[in-house]
């Protein structure tokens, strides 16, 4: 993980990067790597201007995550019965909310889309429509249930809580932009805890770093996985997980895929707020990708964050490839066999090719 995030930051000449990997079934932290870093044995050699690297970015630097948040908002809409994965509508390239015009990132209309295609195309306009079907109060209730606005309680110093617009005073445009991850700040650990809900049949788990403690006398204390609460129905988690598989196979997440495995995930490319929070930087972006796999029985969940890449903008070219590389290594490390349905399809293709060769001969 450390090697992968370092190489990605260097390749894209980014300011920094982070990756967090967890077991979604237990909440156990499997890896946390960030770059640039420092040598803990020689921490006094760090330039005072770089003291920010003493923080753990994944918990101490909340950010506007962008479109990865769409999966959370969509899960809320589906669980509440406001939409289904197959609910469809025609969407233009933009939509006006209050005095603001909200555009799709590609500034083009996708036409008729189902909610699955809204995620595949990362359609901001479709998400604004969806959140209007759900409503303000239910949306806030789900955001809170998924753990946003609260500390995760991971055993690492310096955790920040992020910022959510006050429901009572948030303008309609604030609710609209929250639906696609702008105007709300979250940490990577909060996001991973939330995505684990979709990977763990709708249940949120307590993230933890310590697996067991052994004292000097050999007494062992094992920390059991802790269920926090149910957030969405089990069928909702399955529905959204299937939609996220479609994002990787047909949407913007193709570079996060691993041949032979069904993985669910979502990209996010977010504008960075100005320091006075009265607008956004025009040429600086943060790319994120989160996902989990294999979809039938997830062995891991992961979030990758690349801050201010200089060569490309979109997360599908920065964060997604890091996810795909590490996902493949995890499958190999745990010796998880390829998906049976995929293997069967490959066998069928091979048989058809063999028949064609024999016929030609």
CSV table of C-alpha atoms in Angstrom, one decimal:
chain,number,residue,atom,x,y,z
A,1,UNK,CA,0.0,0.0,0.0
A,2,UNK,CA,2.8,2.4,0.9
A,3,UNK,CA,4.6,1.6,-2.4
A,4,UNK,CA,1.4,2.0,-4.5
A,5,UNK,CA,0.4,5.4,-3.0
A,6,UNK,CA,3.9,6.8,-3.3
A,7,UNK,CA,4.3,5.8,-6.9
A,8,UNK,CA,0.9,7.2,-7.8
A,9,UNK,CA,1.6,10.6,-6.1
A,10,UNK,CA,5.0,10.8,-7.9
A,11,UNK,CA,3.5,9.7,-11.2
A,12,UNK,CA,0.8,12.4,-11.2
A,13,UNK,CA,3.0,15.0,-9.4
A,14,UNK,CA,0.3,15.3,-6.8
A,15,UNK,CA,0.6,17.1,-3.5
A,16,UNK,CA,-0.2,14.0,-1.5
A,17,UNK,CA,-2.1,10.7,-1.3
A,18,UNK,CA,-3.6,8.2,1.0
A,19,UNK,CA,-5.1,4.7,1.0
A,20,UNK,CA,-7.0,2.9,3.7
A,21,UNK,CA,-8.0,-0.8,3.5
A,22,UNK,CA,-10.4,-2.5,5.9
A,23,UNK,CA,-12.2,-5.8,6.4
A,24,UNK,CA,-15.9,-4.7,6.0
A,25,UNK,CA,-17.2,-7.7,7.9
A,26,UNK,CA,-15.3,-6.8,11.1
A,27,UNK,CA,-14.3,-3.2,10.8
A,28,UNK,CA,-10.7,-4.3,11.2
A,29,UNK,CA,-8.1,-2.0,9.7
A,30,UNK,CA,-5.8,-3.9,7.3
A,31,UNK,CA,-3.7,-1.1,5.9
A,32,UNK,CA,-3.3,2.7,6.1
A,33,UNK,CA,-0.6,4.3,4.0
A,34,UNK,CA,0.1,7.9,3.1
A,35,UNK,CA,2.6,9.9,1.1
A,36,UNK,CA,4.6,12.0,1.7
A,37,UNK,CA,5.6,10.7,5.1
A,38,UNK,CA,8.5,10.8,7.5
A,39,UNK,CA,10.8,8.5,9.4
A,40,UNK,CA,9.4,8.2,13.0
A,41,UNK,CA,12.9,7.5,14.2
A,42,UNK,CA,14.1,10.8,12.9
A,43,UNK,CA,11.0,13.0,13.2
A,44,UNK,CA,13.1,16.0,14.3
A,45,UNK,CA,14.5,16.2,10.8
A,46,UNK,CA,11.1,17.2,9.3
A,47,UNK,CA,11.0,20.7,7.9
A,48,UNK,CA,8.6,22.8,10.1
A,49,UNK,CA,6.8,23.9,7.0
A,50,UNK,CA,5.8,20.2,6.5
A,51,UNK,CA,4.6,19.5,10.0
A,52,UNK,CA,1.2,18.6,8.5
A,53,UNK,CA,2.6,15.2,7.6
A,54,UNK,CA,2.5,14.4,11.4
A,55,UNK,CA,-1.2,14.2,11.0
A,56,UNK,CA,-3.0,11.0,9.7
A,57,UNK,CA,-4.7,12.5,6.6
A,58,UNK,CA,-7.3,9.7,6.5
A,59,UNK,CA,-8.8,10.8,9.8
A,60,UNK,CA,-7.5,14.4,10.4
A,61,UNK,CA,-8.1,16.1,7.1
A,62,UNK,CA,-11.8,16.2,6.1
A,63,UNK,CA,-12.4,17.0,2.5
A,64,UNK,CA,-15.2,17.4,0.0
A,65,UNK,CA,-15.1,13.9,-1.5
A,66,UNK,CA,-17.2,14.5,-4.6
A,67,UNK,CA,-19.0,11.8,-6.5
A,68,UNK,CA,-18.0,8.8,-4.3
A,69,UNK,CA,-20.7,10.2,-2.0
A,70,UNK,CA,-23.3,9.5,-4.7
A,71,UNK,CA,-23.3,5.9,-3.6
A,72,UNK,CA,-24.3,6.8,-0.1
A,73,UNK,CA,-27.0,9.3,-1.2
A,74,UNK,CA,-28.4,6.7,-3.7
A,75,UNK,CA,-28.5,4.1,-1.0
A,76,UNK,CA,-30.6,6.4,1.1
A,77,UNK,CA,-33.0,7.0,-1.8
A,78,UNK,CA,-33.4,3.3,-2.5
A,79,UNK,CA,-33.8,2.3,1.1
A,80,UNK,CA,-36.5,4.9,1.7
A,81,UNK,CA,-38.4,3.7,-1.4
A,82,UNK,CA,-38.0,7.1,-3.2
A,83,UNK,CA,-36.4,5.4,-6.2
A,84,UNK,CA,-35.3,1.9,-7.3
A,85,UNK,CA,-32.2,1.0,-9.4
A,86,UNK,CA,-34.4,0.9,-12.4
A,87,UNK,CA,-36.3,4.2,-11.8
A,88,UNK,CA,-35.6,6.4,-14.9
A,89,UNK,CA,-36.0,10.0,-16.1
A,90,UNK,CA,-34.7,12.3,-18.8
A,91,UNK,CA,-32.0,14.6,-17.7
A,92,UNK,CA,-30.5,17.7,-19.3
A,93,UNK,CA,-26.8,18.7,-19.1
A,94,UNK,CA,-27.6,21.1,-16.2
A,95,UNK,CA,-30.3,22.0,-13.7
A,96,UNK,CA,-31.0,25.3,-11.9
A,97,UNK,CA,-31.4,25.2,-8.1
A,98,UNK,CA,-32.1,28.6,-6.4
A,99,UNK,CA,-29.9,31.1,-8.3
A,100,UNK,CA,-27.3,28.5,-9.3
A,101,UNK,CA,-26.8,26.3,-12.4
A,102,UNK,CA,-25.5,22.8,-11.6
A,103,UNK,CA,-23.7,21.0,-14.5
A,104,UNK,CA,-22.6,17.5,-15.2
A,105,UNK,CA,-18.8,17.2,-15.2
A,106,UNK,CA,-18.8,16.6,-18.9
A,107,UNK,CA,-21.3,19.4,-19.6
A,108,UNK,CA,-23.5,17.2,-21.8
A,109,UNK,CA,-26.9,15.7,-21.4
A,110,UNK,CA,-27.1,11.9,-21.0
A,111,UNK,CA,-30.8,11.8,-21.9
A,112,UNK,CA,-32.9,9.0,-20.3
A,113,UNK,CA,-31.1,7.3,-17.5
A,114,UNK,CA,-32.0,4.7,-14.8
A,115,UNK,CA,-30.6,5.3,-11.3
A,116,UNK,CA,-28.0,2.7,-12.1
A,117,UNK,CA,-26.9,4.7,-15.2
A,118,UNK,CA,-26.9,7.9,-13.1
A,119,UNK,CA,-24.1,6.2,-11.0
A,120,UNK,CA,-22.4,4.8,-14.1
A,121,UNK,CA,-22.3,8.2,-15.7
A,122,UNK,CA,-21.7,10.0,-12.4
A,123,UNK,CA,-24.6,12.3,-13.4
A,124,UNK,CA,-24.9,15.3,-11.1
A,125,UNK,CA,-28.2,16.4,-12.6
A,126,UNK,CA,-29.6,12.9,-12.0
A,127,UNK,CA,-28.5,13.0,-8.4
A,128,UNK,CA,-30.2,16.4,-7.8
A,129,UNK,CA,-33.4,14.9,-9.2
A,130,UNK,CA,-33.1,11.8,-7.0
A,131,UNK,CA,-32.5,13.8,-3.8
A,132,UNK,CA,-35.6,15.8,-4.5
A,133,UNK,CA,-37.6,12.6,-4.6
A,134,UNK,CA,-36.1,11.6,-1.3
A,135,UNK,CA,-36.5,14.9,0.5
A,136,UNK,CA,-34.4,16.9,2.9
A,137,UNK,CA,-35.4,15.3,6.3
A,138,UNK,CA,-34.9,11.7,5.2
A,139,UNK,CA,-31.6,12.6,3.5
A,140,UNK,CA,-30.2,14.1,6.6
A,141,UNK,CA,-31.4,11.1,8.7
A,142,UNK,CA,-29.5,8.7,6.5
A,143,UNK,CA,-26.4,10.9,6.4
A,144,UNK,CA,-26.3,10.7,10.2
A,145,UNK,CA,-27.1,7.0,10.3
A,146,UNK,CA,-24.2,6.3,7.9
A,147,UNK,CA,-21.9,7.9,10.5
A,148,UNK,CA,-21.2,11.3,9.0
A,149,UNK,CA,-20.9,14.2,11.4
A,150,UNK,CA,-19.6,11.8,14.1
A,151,UNK,CA,-16.1,10.5,15.0
A,152,UNK,CA,-15.6,6.9,13.9
A,153,UNK,CA,-13.7,6.2,17.2
A,154,UNK,CA,-10.7,4.5,15.4
A,155,UNK,CA,-7.8,4.2,17.9
A,156,UNK,CA,-5.6,6.9,16.2
A,157,UNK,CA,-5.0,10.4,17.7
A,158,UNK,CA,-6.2,13.5,16.0
A,159,UNK,CA,-9.5,12.4,14.4
A,160,UNK,CA,-11.7,15.2,13.0
A,161,UNK,CA,-15.5,15.0,12.5
A,162,UNK,CA,-16.0,16.9,9.2
A,163,UNK,CA,-18.7,19.4,8.5
A,164,UNK,CA,-22.3,19.1,7.5
A,165,UNK,CA,-24.5,22.0,6.6
A,166,UNK,CA,-27.2,22.7,9.2
A,167,UNK,CA,-30.4,21.1,8.0
A,168,UNK,CA,-32.5,24.0,9.3
A,169,UNK,CA,-30.5,26.7,7.4
A,170,UNK,CA,-29.1,24.8,4.4
A,171,UNK,CA,-30.4,26.3,1.1
A,172,UNK,CA,-31.9,24.0,-1.5
A,173,UNK,CA,-28.7,24.3,-3.5
A,174,UNK,CA,-26.8,23.1,-0.5
A,175,UNK,CA,-28.9,19.9,-0.3
A,176,UNK,CA,-28.4,19.5,-4.1
A,177,UNK,CA,-24.6,19.7,-4.0
A,178,UNK,CA,-24.4,17.4,-0.9
A,179,UNK,CA,-26.0,14.7,-3.1
A,180,UNK,CA,-22.9,14.6,-5.2
A,181,UNK,CA,-20.4,15.1,-2.4
A,182,UNK,CA,-19.8,18.9,-2.5
A,183,UNK,CA,-20.6,21.2,0.3
A,184,UNK,CA,-20.1,18.5,2.9
A,185,UNK,CA,-16.7,17.5,4.3
A,186,UNK,CA,-15.9,14.0,5.4
A,187,UNK,CA,-12.9,11.9,6.3
A,188,UNK,CA,-11.7,8.8,4.4
A,189,UNK,CA,-12.3,6.8,7.5
A,190,UNK,CA,-15.9,7.9,7.7
A,191,UNK,CA,-16.3,7.1,4.0
A,192,UNK,CA,-14.9,3.7,4.4
A,193,UNK,CA,-17.1,3.0,7.5
A,194,UNK,CA,-20.1,4.0,5.3
A,195,UNK,CA,-19.2,1.9,2.3
A,196,UNK,CA,-18.8,-1.0,4.6
A,197,UNK,CA,-22.5,-0.8,5.2
A,198,UNK,CA,-23.1,-1.7,1.6
A,199,UNK,CA,-20.5,-4.4,1.7
A,200,UNK,CA,-21.8,-5.8,5.0
A,201,UNK,CA,-25.5,-6.4,4.3
A,202,UNK,CA,-26.6,-3.0,5.6
A,203,UNK,CA,-24.9,-3.0,9.0
A,204,UNK,CA,-22.3,-0.5,10.2
A,205,UNK,CA,-19.3,-1.8,12.0
A,206,UNK,CA,-17.0,-0.1,14.5
A,207,UNK,CA,-13.6,0.5,12.8
A,208,UNK,CA,-10.7,-0.7,14.9
A,209,UNK,CA,-7.0,-0.9,14.7
A,210,UNK,CA,-6.2,-3.3,17.5
A,211,UNK,CA,-7.0,-7.0,16.9
A,212,UNK,CA,-5.7,-8.3,20.2
A,213,UNK,CA,-3.5,-7.3,23.2
A,214,UNK,CA,-1.0,-9.6,24.9
A,215,UNK,CA,0.5,-8.5,28.3
A,216,UNK,CA,3.9,-9.4,29.7
A,217,UNK,CA,2.5,-12.4,31.4
A,218,UNK,CA,1.1,-13.8,28.2
A,219,UNK,CA,-2.5,-13.0,29.0
A,220,UNK,CA,-4.4,-12.3,25.7
A,221,UNK,CA,-7.3,-10.0,25.3
A,222,UNK,CA,-9.1,-10.3,21.9
A,223,UNK,CA,-11.1,-7.3,20.6
A,224,UNK,CA,-14.3,-8.8,19.1
A,225,UNK,CA,-15.9,-7.0,16.1
A,226,UNK,CA,-18.6,-4.5,17.2
A,227,UNK,CA,-21.8,-3.9,15.4
A,228,UNK,CA,-22.9,-0.3,15.7
A,229,UNK,CA,-26.3,-0.4,14.1
A,230,UNK,CA,-28.3,-1.3,11.0
A,231,UNK,CA,-28.4,1.5,8.5
A,232,UNK,CA,-30.2,0.2,5.5
A,233,UNK,CA,-32.1,-3.0,4.7
A,234,UNK,CA,-30.1,-6.0,3.5
A,235,UNK,CA,-31.8,-5.9,0.1
A,236,UNK,CA,-30.8,-2.2,-0.3
A,237,UNK,CA,-27.2,-3.1,0.3
A,238,UNK,CA,-27.4,-5.8,-2.3
A,239,UNK,CA,-29.1,-3.5,-4.8
A,240,UNK,CA,-26.5,-0.7,-4.4
A,241,UNK,CA,-23.6,-3.1,-4.5
A,242,UNK,CA,-24.9,-4.4,-7.8
A,243,UNK,CA,-25.1,-0.9,-9.1
A,244,UNK,CA,-21.5,-0.3,-8.0
A,245,UNK,CA,-20.4,-3.4,-9.9
A,246,UNK,CA,-22.0,-1.8,-13.0
A,247,UNK,CA,-20.0,1.4,-12.4
A,248,UNK,CA,-16.8,-0.5,-12.7
A,249,UNK,CA,-17.9,-2.7,-15.6
A,250,UNK,CA,-19.7,0.0,-17.7
A,251,UNK,CA,-19.0,3.4,-16.0
A,252,UNK,CA,-16.0,5.5,-15.0
A,253,UNK,CA,-14.4,2.9,-12.7
A,254,UNK,CA,-13.1,0.5,-15.3
A,255,UNK,CA,-9.4,1.0,-14.3
A,256,UNK,CA,-10.3,-0.2,-10.8
A,257,UNK,CA,-11.5,-3.6,-12.1
A,258,UNK,CA,-9.6,-6.9,-11.8
A,259,UNK,CA,-10.0,-9.5,-14.5
A,260,UNK,CA,-12.0,-12.4,-13.2
A,261,UNK,CA,-13.6,-10.7,-10.2
A,262,UNK,CA,-16.7,-8.7,-9.6
A,263,UNK,CA,-15.9,-5.6,-7.7
A,264,UNK,CA,-18.2,-2.7,-6.7
A,265,UNK,CA,-16.9,0.9,-6.6
A,266,UNK,CA,-17.3,4.6,-7.3
A,267,UNK,CA,-15.0,7.4,-8.6
A,268,UNK,CA,-15.1,10.9,-7.2
A,269,UNK,CA,-13.4,14.1,-8.6
A,270,UNK,CA,-14.0,17.0,-6.3
A,271,UNK,CA,-13.3,20.7,-6.6
A,272,UNK,CA,-11.2,22.1,-3.7
A,273,UNK,CA,-12.8,25.0,-1.7
A,274,UNK,CA,-11.0,28.3,-1.5
A,275,UNK,CA,-9.7,29.1,2.0
A,276,UNK,CA,-12.5,31.6,2.7
A,277,UNK,CA,-15.0,28.9,1.4
A,278,UNK,CA,-16.6,31.4,-0.9
A,279,UNK,CA,-16.1,29.4,-4.0
A,280,UNK,CA,-13.7,26.7,-5.4
A,281,UNK,CA,-10.3,26.5,-6.9
A,282,UNK,CA,-10.5,26.4,-10.7
A,283,UNK,CA,-7.5,24.3,-11.4
A,284,UNK,CA,-7.1,22.1,-8.3
A,285,UNK,CA,-9.0,18.8,-7.7
A,286,UNK,CA,-9.0,15.8,-5.4
A,287,UNK,CA,-9.5,12.4,-6.8
A,288,UNK,CA,-11.0,9.5,-4.8
A,289,UNK,CA,-12.1,6.0,-5.4
A,290,UNK,CA,-13.8,3.6,-3.0
A,291,UNK,CA,-14.9,0.0,-3.5
A,292,UNK,CA,-15.0,-3.5,-2.2
A,293,UNK,CA,-14.8,-7.1,-3.4
A,294,UNK,CA,-15.4,-9.8,-4.3
A,295,UNK,CA,-19.0,-8.7,-4.4
A,296,UNK,CA,-20.4,-12.0,-3.3
A,297,UNK,CA,-18.5,-12.1,0.0
A,298,UNK,CA,-16.3,-9.0,0.3
A,299,UNK,CA,-12.8,-9.6,1.9
A,300,UNK,CA,-11.8,-6.0,1.8
A,301,UNK,CA,-13.0,-2.5,1.3
A,302,UNK,CA,-10.7,0.3,0.2
A,303,UNK,CA,-10.5,4.1,-0.4
A,304,UNK,CA,-7.8,5.8,-2.3
A,305,UNK,CA,-7.3,9.6,-2.3
A,306,UNK,CA,-5.0,11.6,-4.6
A,307,UNK,CA,-4.7,15.4,-3.8
A,308,UNK,CA,-4.1,17.9,-6.5
A,309,UNK,CA,-2.7,15.8,-9.4
A,310,UNK,CA,-0.9,17.9,-12.0
A,311,UNK,CA,-1.2,15.8,-15.1
A,312,UNK,CA,-4.8,14.6,-15.2
A,313,UNK,CA,-7.9,15.7,-13.4
A,314,UNK,CA,-10.3,12.8,-13.1
A,315,UNK,CA,-10.1,10.1,-10.4
A,316,UNK,CA,-10.7,7.4,-13.0
A,317,UNK,CA,-7.1,8.0,-14.1
A,318,UNK,CA,-5.5,8.7,-10.7
A,319,UNK,CA,-7.2,6.9,-7.7
A,320,UNK,CA,-8.9,4.1,-9.6
A,321,UNK,CA,-5.8,2.5,-11.0
A,322,UNK,CA,-4.3,2.4,-7.5
A,323,UNK,CA,-7.4,0.6,-6.2
A,324,UNK,CA,-7.2,-1.9,-9.1
A,325,UNK,CA,-3.5,-2.7,-8.5
A,326,UNK,CA,-4.0,-3.2,-4.7
A,327,UNK,CA,-7.2,-5.2,-5.2
A,328,UNK,CA,-5.4,-7.7,-7.4
A,329,UNK,CA,-2.6,-8.0,-4.9
A,330,UNK,CA,-5.2,-8.7,-2.1
A,331,UNK,CA,-6.9,-11.4,-4.2
A,332,UNK,CA,-3.6,-13.0,-4.8
A,333,UNK,CA,-2.5,-12.6,-1.1
A,334,UNK,CA,-5.7,-14.2,0.2
A,335,UNK,CA,-5.8,-16.7,-2.6
A,336,UNK,CA,-9.3,-15.9,-3.5
A,337,UNK,CA,-10.4,-17.8,-6.6
A,338,UNK,CA,-12.0,-15.9,-9.6
A,339,UNK,CA,-15.8,-15.5,-9.7
A,340,UNK,CA,-17.4,-18.7,-10.8
A,341,UNK,CA,-19.8,-17.0,-13.2
A,342,UNK,CA,-16.9,-15.2,-14.9
A,343,UNK,CA,-14.9,-18.4,-15.1
A,344,UNK,CA,-17.8,-20.2,-16.6
A,345,UNK,CA,-18.2,-17.5,-19.2
A,346,UNK,CA,-14.5,-17.7,-20.1
A,347,UNK,CA,-14.8,-21.5,-20.5
A,348,UNK,CA,-17.7,-21.0,-22.8
A,349,UNK,CA,-15.8,-18.5,-24.9
A,350,UNK,CA,-12.8,-20.8,-25.1
A,351,UNK,CA,-15.0,-23.7,-26.2
A,352,UNK,CA,-16.6,-21.5,-28.9
A,353,UNK,CA,-13.1,-20.4,-30.1
A,354,UNK,CA,-11.9,-24.0,-30.2
A,355,UNK,CA,-15.0,-25.1,-32.3
A,356,UNK,CA,-14.4,-22.2,-34.7
A,357,UNK,CA,-10.7,-23.3,-35.1
A,358,UNK,CA,-11.7,-26.9,-35.7
A,359,UNK,CA,-14.4,-25.8,-38.3
A,360,UNK,CA,-11.8,-23.7,-40.1
A,361,UNK,CA,-9.3,-26.5,-40.2
